[in-house]
Amino acid sequence: MTDYGHDLLFGTFITPAAQRARQVVDLAVTADRAGLDLVSFQDHPYQASFLDTSTLLAFAAARTERIHLNANVTSLPLRPPAVLARAAASLDILSGGRFELGIGAGAFWDGIAAMGGRRLSAAQGVTALREGIEIIREIWDTTISGEVNYDGQYYSVNGARRGPRPAHDIPVWVGAYKPKMLALTGAVADGWLPSIEYLPRGADSIPELNALIDGAAHDAGRDPAAVRRLMNFMNVQLSSAPRGLLNGPPAAWVDQIVDLALRHGISAFIIGGDDPSITQRFGAEIAPAVREAVERERTPAR
Amino acid sequence: MVMEIGIVLDASRLARAPLETVELARLAEERGLDLVVVADEATGRSAGLDPWTAAVWLAGSTSRIAIGAPAGAATTPDPTDPEAPYPSVITKAQDSIDILAQGRIISDPSGWVVAPRGAKPEELASLAEADLPVVVPVDSREDVERLAALAAGRDHQGGVRRRSTAVRAQRKPNIDYDGVPASLADTAVEPGDPPYRSLSSTYLRGGAPGLVLRPRTPAEVSDAIEFARRHRHLPLGIRSAGHGISGRSTNQGGLVIDVGAMNTIRVVDPARRLVRIGPGATWKQVAAALTPHGWALGSGDYGGVGVGGLATAAGIGLLSRNHGLTIDHLRSVDLVLADGRQVQASREHNPELFWAVRGAGANFGIATSFEFEVDEVGEVGWAQLVLLSTDIEQSLRRYAELASSAPRDTTVFFVTGQPREGMSTIQLFAVVDNPDPDTVVARLTPFLELGTLARQQVVMTPYSGVMGNAADVGPNGQQGFGEPNSRSAFLPAATPEFAHDAAAMLRSGGVYFFELRAMGGAIADIAAGEASFTHRTPAFQLTAMGQNNQRLNAVWEPMRPHSDGLYLSFETDRSPERLLDAFPAPVLERLRTLKRRYDPDNLFRDNFNIDPQTTKEPRA
């Protein structure tokens, strides 16, 4: 049993389709009104049919009231870290602390190169991400005087101004699957944000991947609980008969999510599918039931 | 020359007090100013707000006003420089905000002139000679109001309303905006105009029409129809108050003719209780106007509904069992036809059209005035009850027995949704048309056995107190979004099998709102041939709404064997076979013959369209 004890978050993963821009924003508003905690969009700037994710995040943040927002996940190779840090902090300030930073080392290198980005190997990408996260946190940190100077393998800057400072401590959630990325996540990140469909054996892979993160956290002198474990579920369906993970009646969803929370320490559940009715029921029925059940299990019996 | 005026917001103020600062932008928008610019004056030790993020945030926080966004600094892409954005990504961001904010972003920094703080009108006028918007730094609501007052004078020049470049940028290429008839130009609303957001959506359906025409007289309705005839390629919505569940009074990118301004209510013959009512009045207003005379005209069950849509469909309401349908009180209607002609329809004039309008009105013209013969109705018992039931099937069965066998002074509507943990919440809306409180209680008491009473409110009130339940639509208009999914059916008789299947449908979770409206009584007193609405004998009208249309269809399917026909006002399914549910074949055939006569080119085609050209009827 692994439960890192985080409060639970429920969110959606919305396709940022430019053709359906209005519905995309409506879906975010639906998630907000449904009482969900997170709305997120994938970031693939080279995908011509998608909206620019940073722009969409800021626009959707203005149209919503309570929900937090994040990219799921930002493609660092096309988002220079200081630029990203300032946009993130600005949106956090404007939205009253509702922005979180999902980030990844980059995928689809042909697309990245086509946009003018630099092609890196997987190992190089991990190092570049580590540097990027360091620069982002430096830019956010205005408690230190003096400019940011950084001399890395992949990024270097002299005399960058600090700030703006975010309204809240923006957590850095890393999309990671392979050992090096998982080690980076355990060592420096505030959260792990993969998609269950990309795990080699689905939910059965979680214990070993968690263990890699936990080990790296220990090695870095951190408490493994400092790394929240989030999970995307791209293929979900509400149906009358249980057919699989998050594919069945609400009661089955609740049982499955409670199990992932208590046994695997997953504390954020982000669903795809772009279906407003599932979004609504996720917020209105499923999330409260999961919270109640997890709360009950976590409270020591008297 | 037209002066465009805007405001400059200070970026550091925006960072310090985002909510208050955004309010200044919203106020500028409300007051009809043209542009908001954020000044990037970061001078402190730490970097200020990212200007692009701030501009996008403002665009998302407003709906009409143009937003000045700084163009990204031209940089050479350098992957090792954490401060150098990629030009390709900047371009993508600009394209994206163009889509999201519908062209409201001006990203050319030489697109405006900045005036000094507190500039005098003469200074502004002289700066405006550059033919660019003039923006003035503001710190407070008072500053914005001062500018707005200054700008107010310039909105109508030479009798023609002017629109800023930012507003004109949102025009649709397939609408001849400059060709809007002069009589309608002043009240027409385009996507960038201040009232647009309040007019774009309906009660349950989101919309984004390309142009809303708002005629005030029958002649202006003719003008609007003439304009619509020149735009046959666009959807055409006709709106009275925009409550319609099916949402046909809005669309995406099309025209809407909104007769909301034609809302007068006038007694024309007190002895015969003849009342003339405009299509834009709401039933709440009608009820309030009739109460002082001791009269009422039955409508539906909600005061926010407009007269025009309901009075051309049927009007199955809380007084119907005692007083008949709304259309049964109609004595004459003034219409503008597809060719722009103004005609009257009554038993004497154009009787065929009069028959058609009472049930299929949306296919034949735009009603501009109705003459009703209303009834004397005193105080009624008005009850809103909430009951909890652990056996929804039994509750449905019992309700159906009680509601159909009740005296005709008693009309009870039943509303429920999905049972939660085996428990159904039932709402009953009931009118007992009897001034004696003891009778009211006696009539309602049997209904208490449907479940455990959780809440009750029973009052003696004129009918206006019943219609008063509707909240007024505020200055923001109807705020529906997305597509509503609603199914309707008439139920000839509520059988135990129906109750069983309805309970299963409710338990499936595919329906969040399910209503039974009791019919019978005076509705069935009138012959079916009297009007094109022919469903006189069903016991109930059913409505089911669901979040997901596919799912709703699936769970609704078992209702079909129990039902016969549908009420078009509560049906969102647009497939042609639904037409035969709304109008039995002989009725549809007669309507089609009339459609060929009155609207041969099928101008009015957006609401249960009877295509004049089709010769074969769809299969049932």
Short mmCIF file of C-alpha atoms in Angstrom, two decimals, chain A residues 7-280:
data_model
loop_
_atom_site.label_atom_id
_atom_site.label_comp_id
_atom_site.label_asym_id
_atom_site.label_seq_id
_atom_site.Cartn_x
_atom_site.Cartn_y
_atom_site.Cartn_z
CA ASP A 7 -5.54 15.88 -1.16
CA LEU A 8 -7.31 14.57 -4.25
CA LEU A 9 -7.63 16.49 -7.49
CA PHE A 10 -10.00 15.80 -10.38
CA GLY A 11 -9.56 17.30 -13.79
CA THR A 12 -10.07 17.16 -17.52
CA PHE A 13 -7.76 16.95 -20.50
CA ILE A 14 -9.32 18.86 -23.39
CA THR A 15 -8.22 18.61 -27.02
CA PRO A 16 -7.22 22.15 -28.05
CA ALA A 17 -8.83 21.85 -31.48
CA ALA A 18 -8.70 25.17 -33.34
CA GLN A 19 -11.72 24.18 -35.44
CA ARG A 20 -13.82 23.91 -32.32
CA ALA A 21 -12.33 26.79 -30.35
CA ARG A 22 -15.65 27.83 -28.87
CA GLN A 23 -16.48 24.33 -27.66
CA VAL A 24 -12.98 23.96 -26.26
CA VAL A 25 -13.49 27.01 -24.08
CA ASP A 26 -17.05 25.87 -23.23
CA LEU A 27 -15.63 22.54 -22.08
CA ALA A 28 -13.27 24.37 -19.74
CA VAL A 29 -16.19 26.39 -18.40
CA THR A 30 -18.18 23.17 -17.97
CA ALA A 31 -15.33 21.66 -15.96
CA ASP A 32 -15.17 24.79 -13.83
CA ARG A 33 -18.90 24.77 -13.14
CA ALA A 34 -18.82 21.03 -12.48
CA GLY A 35 -16.55 21.74 -9.53
CA LEU A 36 -13.48 20.02 -10.95
CA ASP A 37 -10.04 21.09 -9.80
CA LEU A 38 -8.04 21.09 -13.00
CA VAL A 39 -8.44 21.76 -16.67
CA SER A 40 -5.50 20.92 -18.92
CA PHE A 41 -4.53 21.01 -22.58
CA GLN A 42 -1.80 19.18 -24.46
CA ASP A 43 0.99 21.30 -25.95
CA HIS A 44 2.04 20.46 -29.50
CA PRO A 45 2.88 23.74 -31.28
CA TYR A 46 3.76 21.88 -34.51
CA GLN A 47 0.28 20.36 -34.68
CA ALA A 48 -1.42 22.74 -37.11
CA SER A 49 -4.96 21.84 -36.09
CA PHE A 50 -4.34 22.82 -32.45
CA LEU A 51 -4.55 26.20 -30.80
CA ASP A 52 -1.45 27.59 -29.14
CA THR A 53 -1.61 26.10 -25.67
CA SER A 54 -0.20 29.08 -23.74
CA THR A 55 -2.69 31.40 -25.39
CA LEU A 56 -5.57 29.02 -24.81
CA LEU A 57 -4.62 28.60 -21.16
CA ALA A 58 -4.68 32.36 -20.58
CA PHE A 59 -7.96 32.78 -22.44
CA ALA A 60 -9.64 29.86 -20.64
CA ALA A 61 -8.31 31.11 -17.29
CA ALA A 62 -10.07 34.42 -17.89
CA ARG A 63 -13.34 32.65 -18.71
CA THR A 64 -13.30 30.44 -15.61
CA GLU A 65 -13.51 31.25 -11.94
CA ARG A 66 -12.26 28.55 -9.61
CA ILE A 67 -10.60 25.81 -11.59
CA HIS A 68 -6.80 25.54 -11.88
CA LEU A 69 -5.15 25.19 -15.27
CA ASN A 70 -2.08 23.50 -16.68
CA ALA A 71 -0.49 22.39 -19.89
CA ASN A 72 -0.45 18.62 -20.10
CA VAL A 73 2.42 18.88 -20.73
CA THR A 74 4.42 21.86 -22.01
CA SER A 75 6.88 20.94 -24.72
CA LEU A 76 10.04 22.54 -23.33
CA PRO A 77 12.01 22.46 -26.61
CA LEU A 78 9.66 25.08 -28.12
CA ARG A 79 9.04 27.03 -24.90
CA PRO A 80 12.28 28.74 -23.83
CA PRO A 81 12.33 28.41 -20.03
CA ALA A 82 12.52 32.10 -19.06
CA VAL A 83 9.72 32.98 -21.47
CA LEU A 84 7.68 30.09 -20.12
CA ALA A 85 8.39 31.06 -16.51
CA ARG A 86 7.23 34.65 -17.05
CA ALA A 87 4.09 33.66 -18.93
CA ALA A 88 3.27 31.11 -16.22
CA ALA A 89 3.87 33.56 -13.38
CA SER A 90 1.86 36.26 -15.17
CA LEU A 91 -1.09 33.97 -15.63
CA ASP A 92 -0.80 32.82 -12.04
CA ILE A 93 -0.96 36.44 -10.87
CA LEU A 94 -3.88 37.34 -13.13
CA SER A 95 -5.88 34.25 -12.25
CA GLY A 96 -5.36 34.52 -8.52
CA GLY A 97 -2.99 31.55 -8.21
CA ARG A 98 -4.75 29.11 -10.51
CA PHE A 99 -1.86 28.11 -12.77
CA GLU A 100 0.23 24.93 -12.44
CA LEU A 101 3.16 23.96 -14.61
CA GLY A 102 3.08 20.64 -16.43
CA ILE A 103 6.27 20.11 -18.39
CA GLY A 104 8.02 17.52 -20.50
CA ALA A 105 11.29 17.02 -22.33
CA GLY A 106 9.61 17.04 -25.72
CA ALA A 107 8.47 14.41 -28.16
CA PHE A 108 7.88 14.41 -31.93
CA TRP A 109 11.28 15.84 -32.77
CA ASP A 110 10.49 16.22 -36.46
CA GLY A 111 7.68 18.60 -35.54
CA ILE A 112 9.92 20.45 -33.11
CA ALA A 113 12.63 20.84 -35.76
CA ALA A 114 10.04 22.02 -38.30
CA MET A 115 9.14 24.87 -35.94
CA GLY A 116 12.80 25.90 -35.68
CA GLY A 117 13.52 23.99 -32.49
CA ARG A 118 16.58 21.97 -31.72
CA ARG A 119 16.65 18.20 -32.08
CA LEU A 120 17.88 16.41 -28.94
CA SER A 121 18.39 12.79 -28.05
CA ALA A 122 16.29 11.41 -25.19
CA ALA A 123 19.21 11.67 -22.77
CA GLN A 124 20.03 15.22 -23.88
CA GLY A 125 16.37 16.13 -23.48
CA VAL A 126 16.43 15.00 -19.84
CA THR A 127 19.39 17.21 -19.05
CA ALA A 128 17.87 20.13 -20.95
CA LEU A 129 14.69 19.69 -18.89
CA ARG A 130 16.64 19.68 -15.63
CA GLU A 131 18.32 22.93 -16.68
CA GLY A 132 15.02 24.37 -17.84
CA ILE A 133 13.36 23.69 -14.50
CA GLU A 134 16.28 25.30 -12.66
CA ILE A 135 16.03 28.43 -14.80
CA ILE A 136 12.24 28.61 -14.37
CA ARG A 137 12.57 28.45 -10.60
CA GLU A 138 15.34 31.05 -10.65
CA ILE A 139 13.19 33.44 -12.66
CA TRP A 140 10.29 32.97 -10.21
CA ASP A 141 12.48 33.56 -7.18
CA THR A 142 12.48 37.28 -6.52
CA THR A 143 13.60 36.88 -2.92
CA ILE A 144 17.15 36.78 -4.18
CA SER A 145 18.58 40.03 -5.44
CA GLY A 146 20.62 40.16 -8.57
CA GLU A 147 19.99 38.88 -12.02
CA VAL A 148 19.84 35.30 -13.18
CA ASN A 149 23.07 33.98 -14.60
CA TYR A 150 23.07 30.45 -15.84
CA ASP A 151 25.64 28.52 -17.71
CA GLY A 152 24.31 25.10 -18.66
CA GLN A 153 24.94 22.59 -21.35
CA TYR A 154 21.75 23.46 -23.21
CA TYR A 155 20.77 26.86 -21.89
CA SER A 156 22.82 29.80 -20.87
CA VAL A 157 21.92 33.33 -19.98
CA ASN A 158 23.64 36.33 -18.52
CA GLY A 159 21.80 39.00 -16.61
CA ALA A 160 18.18 37.87 -17.04
CA ARG A 161 15.78 39.86 -14.91
CA ARG A 162 13.96 37.94 -12.22
CA GLY A 163 10.19 37.93 -11.98
CA PRO A 164 7.43 38.26 -12.04
CA ARG A 165 6.85 36.26 -8.91
CA PRO A 166 3.87 33.91 -9.13
CA ALA A 167 0.89 34.38 -6.84
CA HIS A 168 1.41 30.92 -5.37
CA ASP A 169 4.20 28.34 -5.37
CA ILE A 170 3.56 26.90 -8.81
CA PRO A 171 4.23 23.18 -8.68
CA VAL A 172 6.30 21.68 -11.49
CA TRP A 173 4.72 18.45 -12.73
CA VAL A 174 6.81 16.36 -15.09
CA GLY A 175 5.51 14.02 -17.77
CA ALA A 176 7.86 11.03 -17.38
CA TYR A 177 7.96 7.38 -18.42
CA LYS A 178 11.58 6.25 -18.75
CA PRO A 179 14.04 5.70 -15.87
CA LYS A 180 16.10 8.87 -16.47
CA MET A 181 13.01 11.05 -16.61
CA LEU A 182 11.55 9.33 -13.55
CA ALA A 183 14.82 9.92 -11.71
CA LEU A 184 14.68 13.60 -12.63
CA THR A 185 11.08 13.71 -11.44
CA GLY A 186 11.98 12.20 -8.07
CA ALA A 187 14.97 14.48 -7.72
CA VAL A 188 13.49 17.86 -8.58
CA ALA A 189 9.80 17.82 -9.51
CA ASP A 190 6.71 18.54 -7.44
CA GLY A 191 4.65 16.03 -9.36
CA TRP A 192 4.62 13.17 -11.84
CA LEU A 193 2.12 13.54 -14.69
CA PRO A 194 1.95 10.57 -17.08
CA SER A 195 -0.96 9.11 -19.08
CA ILE A 196 -2.04 5.64 -18.06
CA GLU A 197 -2.32 4.55 -21.70
CA TYR A 198 1.42 5.11 -22.17
CA LEU A 199 2.51 3.05 -19.17
CA PRO A 200 3.90 -0.29 -20.42
CA ARG A 201 1.44 -2.39 -18.42
CA GLY A 202 -1.15 0.22 -17.56
CA ALA A 203 -1.95 0.50 -13.86
CA ASP A 204 0.17 -2.57 -13.12
CA SER A 205 3.26 -0.53 -14.00
CA ILE A 206 2.59 2.10 -11.37
CA PRO A 207 4.33 0.38 -8.40
CA GLU A 208 7.66 0.00 -10.16
CA LEU A 209 7.56 3.50 -11.66
CA ASN A 210 6.59 4.94 -8.28
CA ALA A 211 9.53 3.06 -6.77
CA LEU A 212 11.94 4.66 -9.25
CA ILE A 213 10.64 8.10 -8.34
CA ASP A 214 10.72 7.31 -4.61
CA GLY A 215 14.30 6.06 -4.90
CA ALA A 216 15.44 9.16 -6.75
CA ALA A 217 13.71 11.33 -4.17
CA HIS A 218 15.50 9.53 -1.33
CA ASP A 219 18.82 9.90 -3.13
CA ALA A 220 18.19 13.62 -3.45
CA GLY A 221 17.36 13.84 0.25
CA ARG A 222 13.68 14.46 -0.41
CA ASP A 223 10.56 12.92 1.02
CA PRO A 224 8.87 10.90 -1.75
CA ALA A 225 5.61 12.50 -0.66
CA ALA A 226 7.01 15.78 -2.01
CA VAL A 227 6.20 14.40 -5.46
CA ARG A 228 2.47 14.28 -6.14
CA ARG A 229 1.41 11.44 -8.45
CA LEU A 230 -1.05 12.57 -11.12
CA MET A 231 -2.52 10.47 -13.92
CA ASN A 232 -4.22 11.14 -17.25
CA PHE A 233 -6.88 8.75 -18.48
CA MET A 234 -7.44 9.45 -22.16
CA ASN A 235 -10.00 6.76 -22.95
CA VAL A 236 -12.88 6.98 -20.53
CA GLN A 237 -16.50 6.07 -20.94
CA LEU A 238 -19.54 6.04 -18.71
CA SER A 239 -21.56 2.97 -19.56
CA SER A 240 -23.94 0.68 -17.77
CA ALA A 241 -21.71 -2.37 -17.68
CA PRO A 242 -18.15 -2.39 -16.33
CA ARG A 243 -15.83 -2.84 -19.32
CA GLY A 244 -12.48 -1.69 -18.01
CA LEU A 245 -10.60 1.04 -16.26
CA LEU A 246 -12.82 4.16 -16.15
CA ASN A 247 -15.11 2.50 -18.63
CA GLY A 248 -18.28 1.51 -16.85
CA PRO A 249 -20.89 2.84 -14.45
CA PRO A 250 -20.00 5.64 -12.02
CA ALA A 251 -19.83 3.25 -9.08
CA ALA A 252 -17.13 1.24 -10.85
CA TRP A 253 -15.17 4.43 -11.58
CA VAL A 254 -15.34 5.30 -7.91
CA ASP A 255 -14.01 1.89 -6.84
CA GLN A 256 -11.20 2.01 -9.40
CA ILE A 257 -10.15 5.54 -8.49
CA VAL A 258 -10.26 4.83 -4.77
CA ASP A 259 -8.06 1.79 -5.37
CA LEU A 260 -5.55 3.84 -7.41
CA ALA A 261 -5.49 6.46 -4.67
CA LEU A 262 -5.05 4.16 -1.71
CA ARG A 263 -2.95 1.42 -3.24
CA HIS A 264 -0.86 3.38 -5.76
CA GLY A 265 -0.80 6.85 -4.27
CA ILE A 266 -2.32 8.52 -7.32
CA SER A 267 -3.88 11.74 -6.09
CA ALA A 268 -4.95 13.53 -9.29
CA PHE A 269 -7.25 12.01 -11.88
CA ILE A 270 -7.44 13.78 -15.21
CA ILE A 271 -9.83 12.48 -17.84
CA GLY A 272 -9.91 13.01 -21.60
CA GLY A 273 -12.76 12.44 -23.99
CA ASP A 274 -14.07 15.98 -24.47
CA ASP A 275 -17.54 14.93 -23.31
CA PRO A 276 -19.38 17.59 -21.31
CA SER A 277 -21.77 15.12 -19.75
CA ILE A 278 -18.96 12.90 -18.46
CA THR A 279 -17.21 16.03 -17.20
CA GLN A 280 -20.31 17.04 -15.30
#
